[in-house]
Coordinates of C-alpha atoms in Angstrom, one line a residue:
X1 CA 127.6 119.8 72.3
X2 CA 127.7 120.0 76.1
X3 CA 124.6 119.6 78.2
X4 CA 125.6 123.5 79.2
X5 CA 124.8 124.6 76.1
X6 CA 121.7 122.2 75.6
X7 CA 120.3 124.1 78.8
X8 CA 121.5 127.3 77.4
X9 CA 119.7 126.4 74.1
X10 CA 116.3 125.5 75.9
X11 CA 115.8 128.3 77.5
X12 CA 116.4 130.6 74.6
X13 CA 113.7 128.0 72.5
X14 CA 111.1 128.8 75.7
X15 CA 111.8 132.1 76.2
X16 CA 112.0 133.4 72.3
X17 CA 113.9 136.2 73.7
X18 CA 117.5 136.7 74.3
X19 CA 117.8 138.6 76.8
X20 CA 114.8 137.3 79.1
X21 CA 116.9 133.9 78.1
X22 CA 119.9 135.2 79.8
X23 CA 118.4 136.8 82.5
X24 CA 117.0 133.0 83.7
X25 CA 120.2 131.8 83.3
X26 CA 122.2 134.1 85.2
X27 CA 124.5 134.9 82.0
X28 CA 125.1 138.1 79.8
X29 CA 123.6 138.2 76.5
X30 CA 126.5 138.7 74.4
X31 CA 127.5 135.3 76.1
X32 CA 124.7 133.3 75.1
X33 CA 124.5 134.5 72.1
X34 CA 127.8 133.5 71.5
X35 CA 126.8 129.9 72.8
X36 CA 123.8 129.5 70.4
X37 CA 126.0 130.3 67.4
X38 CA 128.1 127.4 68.1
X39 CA 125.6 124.9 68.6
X40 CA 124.4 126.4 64.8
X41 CA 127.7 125.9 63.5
X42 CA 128.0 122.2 64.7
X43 CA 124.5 121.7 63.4
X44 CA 125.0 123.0 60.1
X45 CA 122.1 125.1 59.9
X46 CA 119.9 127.8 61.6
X47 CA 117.9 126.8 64.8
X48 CA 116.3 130.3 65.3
X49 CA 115.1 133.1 63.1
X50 CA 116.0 136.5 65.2
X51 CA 114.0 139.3 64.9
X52 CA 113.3 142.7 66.5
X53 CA 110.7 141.1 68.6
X54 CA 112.6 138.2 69.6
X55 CA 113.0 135.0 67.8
X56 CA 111.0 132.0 66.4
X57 CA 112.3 128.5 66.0
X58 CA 113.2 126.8 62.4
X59 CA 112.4 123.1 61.6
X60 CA 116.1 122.4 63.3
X61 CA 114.8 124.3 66.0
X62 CA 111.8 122.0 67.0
X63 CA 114.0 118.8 66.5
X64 CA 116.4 119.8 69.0
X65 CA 114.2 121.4 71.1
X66 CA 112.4 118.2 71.9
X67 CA 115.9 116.0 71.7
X68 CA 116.9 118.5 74.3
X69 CA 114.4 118.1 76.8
X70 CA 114.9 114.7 76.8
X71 CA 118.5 114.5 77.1
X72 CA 118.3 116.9 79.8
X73 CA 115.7 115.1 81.6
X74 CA 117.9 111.8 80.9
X75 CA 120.7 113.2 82.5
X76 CA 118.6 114.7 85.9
X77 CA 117.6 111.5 86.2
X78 CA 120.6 109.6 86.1
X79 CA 122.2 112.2 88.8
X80 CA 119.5 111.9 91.2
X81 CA 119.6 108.0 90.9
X82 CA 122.7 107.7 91.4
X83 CA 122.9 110.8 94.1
X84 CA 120.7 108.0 96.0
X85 CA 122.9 105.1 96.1
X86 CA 125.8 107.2 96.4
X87 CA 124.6 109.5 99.4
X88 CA 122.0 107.4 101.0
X89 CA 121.7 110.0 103.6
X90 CA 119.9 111.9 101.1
X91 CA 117.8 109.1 99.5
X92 CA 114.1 109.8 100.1
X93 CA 110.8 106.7 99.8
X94 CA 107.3 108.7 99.7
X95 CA 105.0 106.2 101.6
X96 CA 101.2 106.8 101.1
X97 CA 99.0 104.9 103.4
X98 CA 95.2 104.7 103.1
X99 CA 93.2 105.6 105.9
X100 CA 92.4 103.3 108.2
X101 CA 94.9 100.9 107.2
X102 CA 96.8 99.0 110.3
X103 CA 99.6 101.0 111.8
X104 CA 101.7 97.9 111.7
X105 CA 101.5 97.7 107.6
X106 CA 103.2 100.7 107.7
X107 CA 105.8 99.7 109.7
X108 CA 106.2 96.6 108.1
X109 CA 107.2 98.2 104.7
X110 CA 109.7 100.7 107.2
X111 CA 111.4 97.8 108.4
X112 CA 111.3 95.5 105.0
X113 CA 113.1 99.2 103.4
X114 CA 115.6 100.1 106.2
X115 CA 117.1 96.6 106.4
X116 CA 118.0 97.5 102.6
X117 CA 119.0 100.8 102.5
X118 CA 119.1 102.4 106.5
X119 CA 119.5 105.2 106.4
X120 CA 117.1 106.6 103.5
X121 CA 114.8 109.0 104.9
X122 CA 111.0 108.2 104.6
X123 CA 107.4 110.7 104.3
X124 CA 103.9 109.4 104.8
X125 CA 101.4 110.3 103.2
X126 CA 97.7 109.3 104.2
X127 CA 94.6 109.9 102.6
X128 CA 91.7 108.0 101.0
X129 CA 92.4 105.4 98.1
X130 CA 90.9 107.7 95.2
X131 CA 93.6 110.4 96.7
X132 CA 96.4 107.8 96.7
X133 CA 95.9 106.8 93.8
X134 CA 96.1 110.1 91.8
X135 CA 99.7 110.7 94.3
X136 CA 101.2 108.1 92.4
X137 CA 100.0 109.2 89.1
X138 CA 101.5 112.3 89.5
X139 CA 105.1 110.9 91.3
X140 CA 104.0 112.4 94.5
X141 CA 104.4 109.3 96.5
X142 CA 107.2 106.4 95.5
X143 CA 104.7 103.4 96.8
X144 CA 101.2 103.4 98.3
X145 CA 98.8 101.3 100.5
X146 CA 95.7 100.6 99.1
X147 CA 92.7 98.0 99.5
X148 CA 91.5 95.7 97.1
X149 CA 89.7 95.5 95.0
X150 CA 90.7 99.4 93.8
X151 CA 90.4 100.8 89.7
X152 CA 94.2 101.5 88.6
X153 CA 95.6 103.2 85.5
X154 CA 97.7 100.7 83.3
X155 CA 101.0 102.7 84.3
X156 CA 100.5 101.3 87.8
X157 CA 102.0 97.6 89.1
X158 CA 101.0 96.3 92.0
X159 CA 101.5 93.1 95.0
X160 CA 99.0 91.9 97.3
X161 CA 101.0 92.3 100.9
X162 CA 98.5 91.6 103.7
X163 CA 95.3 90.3 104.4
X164 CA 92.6 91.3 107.1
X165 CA 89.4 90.0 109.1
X166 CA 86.9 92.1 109.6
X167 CA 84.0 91.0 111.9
X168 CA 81.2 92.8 113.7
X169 CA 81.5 96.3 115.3
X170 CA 78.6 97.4 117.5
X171 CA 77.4 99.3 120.5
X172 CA 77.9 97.5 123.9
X173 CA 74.1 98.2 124.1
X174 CA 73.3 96.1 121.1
X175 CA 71.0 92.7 121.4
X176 CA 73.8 90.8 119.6
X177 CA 76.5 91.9 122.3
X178 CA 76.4 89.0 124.4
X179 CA 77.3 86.6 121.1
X180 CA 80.7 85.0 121.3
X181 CA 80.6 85.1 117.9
X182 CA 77.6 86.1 114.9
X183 CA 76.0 84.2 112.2
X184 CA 74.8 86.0 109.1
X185 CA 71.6 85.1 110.2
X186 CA 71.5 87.6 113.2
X187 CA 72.5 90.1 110.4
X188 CA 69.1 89.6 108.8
X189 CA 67.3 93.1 108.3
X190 CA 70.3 94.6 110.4
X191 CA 71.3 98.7 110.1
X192 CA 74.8 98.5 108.6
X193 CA 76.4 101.5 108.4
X194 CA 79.6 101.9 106.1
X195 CA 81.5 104.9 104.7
X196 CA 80.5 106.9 101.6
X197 CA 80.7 104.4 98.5
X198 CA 82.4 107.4 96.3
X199 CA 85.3 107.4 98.5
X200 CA 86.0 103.6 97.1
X201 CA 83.6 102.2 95.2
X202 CA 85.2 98.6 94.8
X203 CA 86.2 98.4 98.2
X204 CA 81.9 99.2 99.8
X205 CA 81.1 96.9 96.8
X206 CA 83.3 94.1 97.5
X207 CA 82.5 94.0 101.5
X208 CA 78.5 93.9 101.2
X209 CA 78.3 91.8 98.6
X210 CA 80.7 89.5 100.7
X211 CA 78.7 89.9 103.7
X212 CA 75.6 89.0 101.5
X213 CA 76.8 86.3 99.9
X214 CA 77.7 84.5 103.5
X215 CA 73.5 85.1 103.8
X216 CA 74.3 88.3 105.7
X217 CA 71.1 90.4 103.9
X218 CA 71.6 93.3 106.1
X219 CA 70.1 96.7 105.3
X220 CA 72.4 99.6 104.0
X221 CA 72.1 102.3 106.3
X222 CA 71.5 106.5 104.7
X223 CA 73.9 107.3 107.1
X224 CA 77.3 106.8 105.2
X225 CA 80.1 107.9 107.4
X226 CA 84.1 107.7 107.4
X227 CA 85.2 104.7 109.1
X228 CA 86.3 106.8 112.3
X229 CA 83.0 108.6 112.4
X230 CA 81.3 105.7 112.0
X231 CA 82.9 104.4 115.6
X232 CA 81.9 107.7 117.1
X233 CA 78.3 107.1 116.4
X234 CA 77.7 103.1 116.9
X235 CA 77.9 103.5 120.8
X236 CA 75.0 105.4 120.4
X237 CA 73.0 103.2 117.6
X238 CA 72.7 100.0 119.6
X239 CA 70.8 98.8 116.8
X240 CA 73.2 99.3 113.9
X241 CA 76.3 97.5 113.6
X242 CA 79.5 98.3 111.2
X243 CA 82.2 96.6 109.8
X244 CA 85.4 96.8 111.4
X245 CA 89.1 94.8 112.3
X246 CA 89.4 93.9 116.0
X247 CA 91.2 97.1 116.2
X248 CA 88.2 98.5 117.0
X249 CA 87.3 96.7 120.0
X250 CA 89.8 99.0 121.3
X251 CA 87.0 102.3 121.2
X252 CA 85.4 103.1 124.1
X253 CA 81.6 101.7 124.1
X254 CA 82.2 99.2 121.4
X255 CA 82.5 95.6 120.9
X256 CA 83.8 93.3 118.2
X257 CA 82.6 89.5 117.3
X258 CA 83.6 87.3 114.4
X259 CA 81.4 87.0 111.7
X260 CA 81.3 82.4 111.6
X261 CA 81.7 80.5 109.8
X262 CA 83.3 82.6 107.5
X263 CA 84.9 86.1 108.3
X264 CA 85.2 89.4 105.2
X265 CA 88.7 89.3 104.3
X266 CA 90.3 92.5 103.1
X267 CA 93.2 92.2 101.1
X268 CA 95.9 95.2 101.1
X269 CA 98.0 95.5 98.1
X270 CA 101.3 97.7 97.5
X271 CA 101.0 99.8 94.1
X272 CA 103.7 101.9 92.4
X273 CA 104.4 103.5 89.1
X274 CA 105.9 100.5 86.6
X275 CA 108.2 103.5 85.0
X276 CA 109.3 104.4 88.4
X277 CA 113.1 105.1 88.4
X278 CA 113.8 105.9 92.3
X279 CA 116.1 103.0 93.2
X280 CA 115.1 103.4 96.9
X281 CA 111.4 102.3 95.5
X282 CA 113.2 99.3 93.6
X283 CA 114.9 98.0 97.0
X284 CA 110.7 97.7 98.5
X285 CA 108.9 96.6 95.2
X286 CA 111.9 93.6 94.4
X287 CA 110.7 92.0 97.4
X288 CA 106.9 92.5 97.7
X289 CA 106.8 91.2 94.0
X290 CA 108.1 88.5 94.8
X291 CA 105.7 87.8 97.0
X292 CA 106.3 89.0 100.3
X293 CA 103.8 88.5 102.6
X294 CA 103.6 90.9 106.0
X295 CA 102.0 89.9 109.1
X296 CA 102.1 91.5 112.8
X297 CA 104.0 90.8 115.6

């Protein structure tokens, strides 16, 4: 049998009508009919019962229906891996970033896959972590950027690749402004305000309880904002403060100490589906699993 006539067969076996069968594949009838009785014949038995209606499949059927599909899907597969290696103009990497993760870790994974394969093409993709997540659990992205600590489904393998201070973020206005840097204890009773927990649980989990276990007992704000929202408001709540990278010193009205004498660390990790096939992925994942680190400039 030739993968023609698998095809040819499949779409018959979905169909359960001739002619719609041959209409989807762009052939007369008379043709595929002709095409199904020869798979019979090397079979050695009946794969279809034909009626006026249209067909129905036999035992034989079923088997090779779902042999079919796989071989078929075996086959794509090996031509689009090997279409990538073999025209890497065409070769794609799908890179889902998490928001507000540093533009250079990004980059870093850019650079780390173009000095493998140069000229593959590469999409971003950002969104929070429950949404990246769920892209790589349906192959929408090749690799993604998440934060730890994050909940993944077993078919997903994952490196830690960076790590991340995070101090202090508050309103120029604020008491504690004129600190160099700030002790848990000037956190005592404190507005903190953080993003929604539902957006990742394990992540707002893992940063208060690390700022209360430095003696940080700080009092969770009602307000629960996204982490650029949360930088809009804070010029204007000199008496809150957020959690934040020294990016943020950056925003107009804001300032940004160190949290002494020991800062939250956030830890970035690469995930990506462990049945994954794209050998573009493959060039990225070899490397960060074997535990590739990536830093700025």
């Amino acid at each position: 049998m030739e993968l023609r006539q698998l095809r040819y067969f499949v779409a018959v076996a979905e169909e359960l009508h001739f002619r719609r069968a041959a209409e989807r594949l762009f052939i007369s009838t008379p043709t595929l009919s002709q095409q199904i009785r020869s798979i019979e014949r090397e079979v050695g038995g009946p794969l279809l019962i034909r009626g006026t209606q249209g067909v129905e499949l036999t035992a034989a059927g079923e088997v090779l229906l779902k042999a079919s599909r796989d071989i078929l899907d075996a086959a794509d597969n090996a031509l689009r891996d090997t279409r990538a290696v073999a025209q890497p103009d065409s070769a794609v990497f799908r890179l889902g970033v998490v928001n507000g993760a540093p533009p250079w870790l990004p980059s870093r994974i850019e650079a780390l896959l173009k000095s493998r394969q140069p000229a593959a093409r590469i999409i971003l993709t950002g969104g929070p972590s429950a949404d990246q997540v769920r892209l790589l659990d349906r192959e929408d992205v090749d690799l993604a950027i998440l934060r730890k600590p994050v909940r993944l489904p077993e078919n997903l393998s994952y490196a830690p690749i960076a790590d991340e201070e995070l101090g202090i973020v508050m309103s120029r206005e604020s008491d504690l402004a004129a600190e160099d840097a700030i002790a848990p204890s000037n956190l005592v009773g404190r507005e903190l305000i953080m993003f929604p927990r539902g957006s990742a649980p394990e992540v707002h989990d893992s940063m208060l309880s690390q700022l209360r276990e430095r003696g940080a007992t700080v009092s969770l704000s009602a307000t629960a904002l996204s982490h650029a929202q949360m930088l809009t408001l804070l010029p204007l709540r000199p008496d809150a403060v957020g959690l934040g990278s020294i990016r943020t010193s950056e925003v107009p009205g804001l300032v940004w100490r160190p949290l002494l004498p020991r800062p939250v660390i956030i830890t970035y990790i690469a995930a990506w589906r462990a049945s994954a096939r794209n050998p573009v992925l493959h060039t990225v994942t070899d490397a960060l699993s074997g535990g590739l680190r990536l830093a700025p400039d």
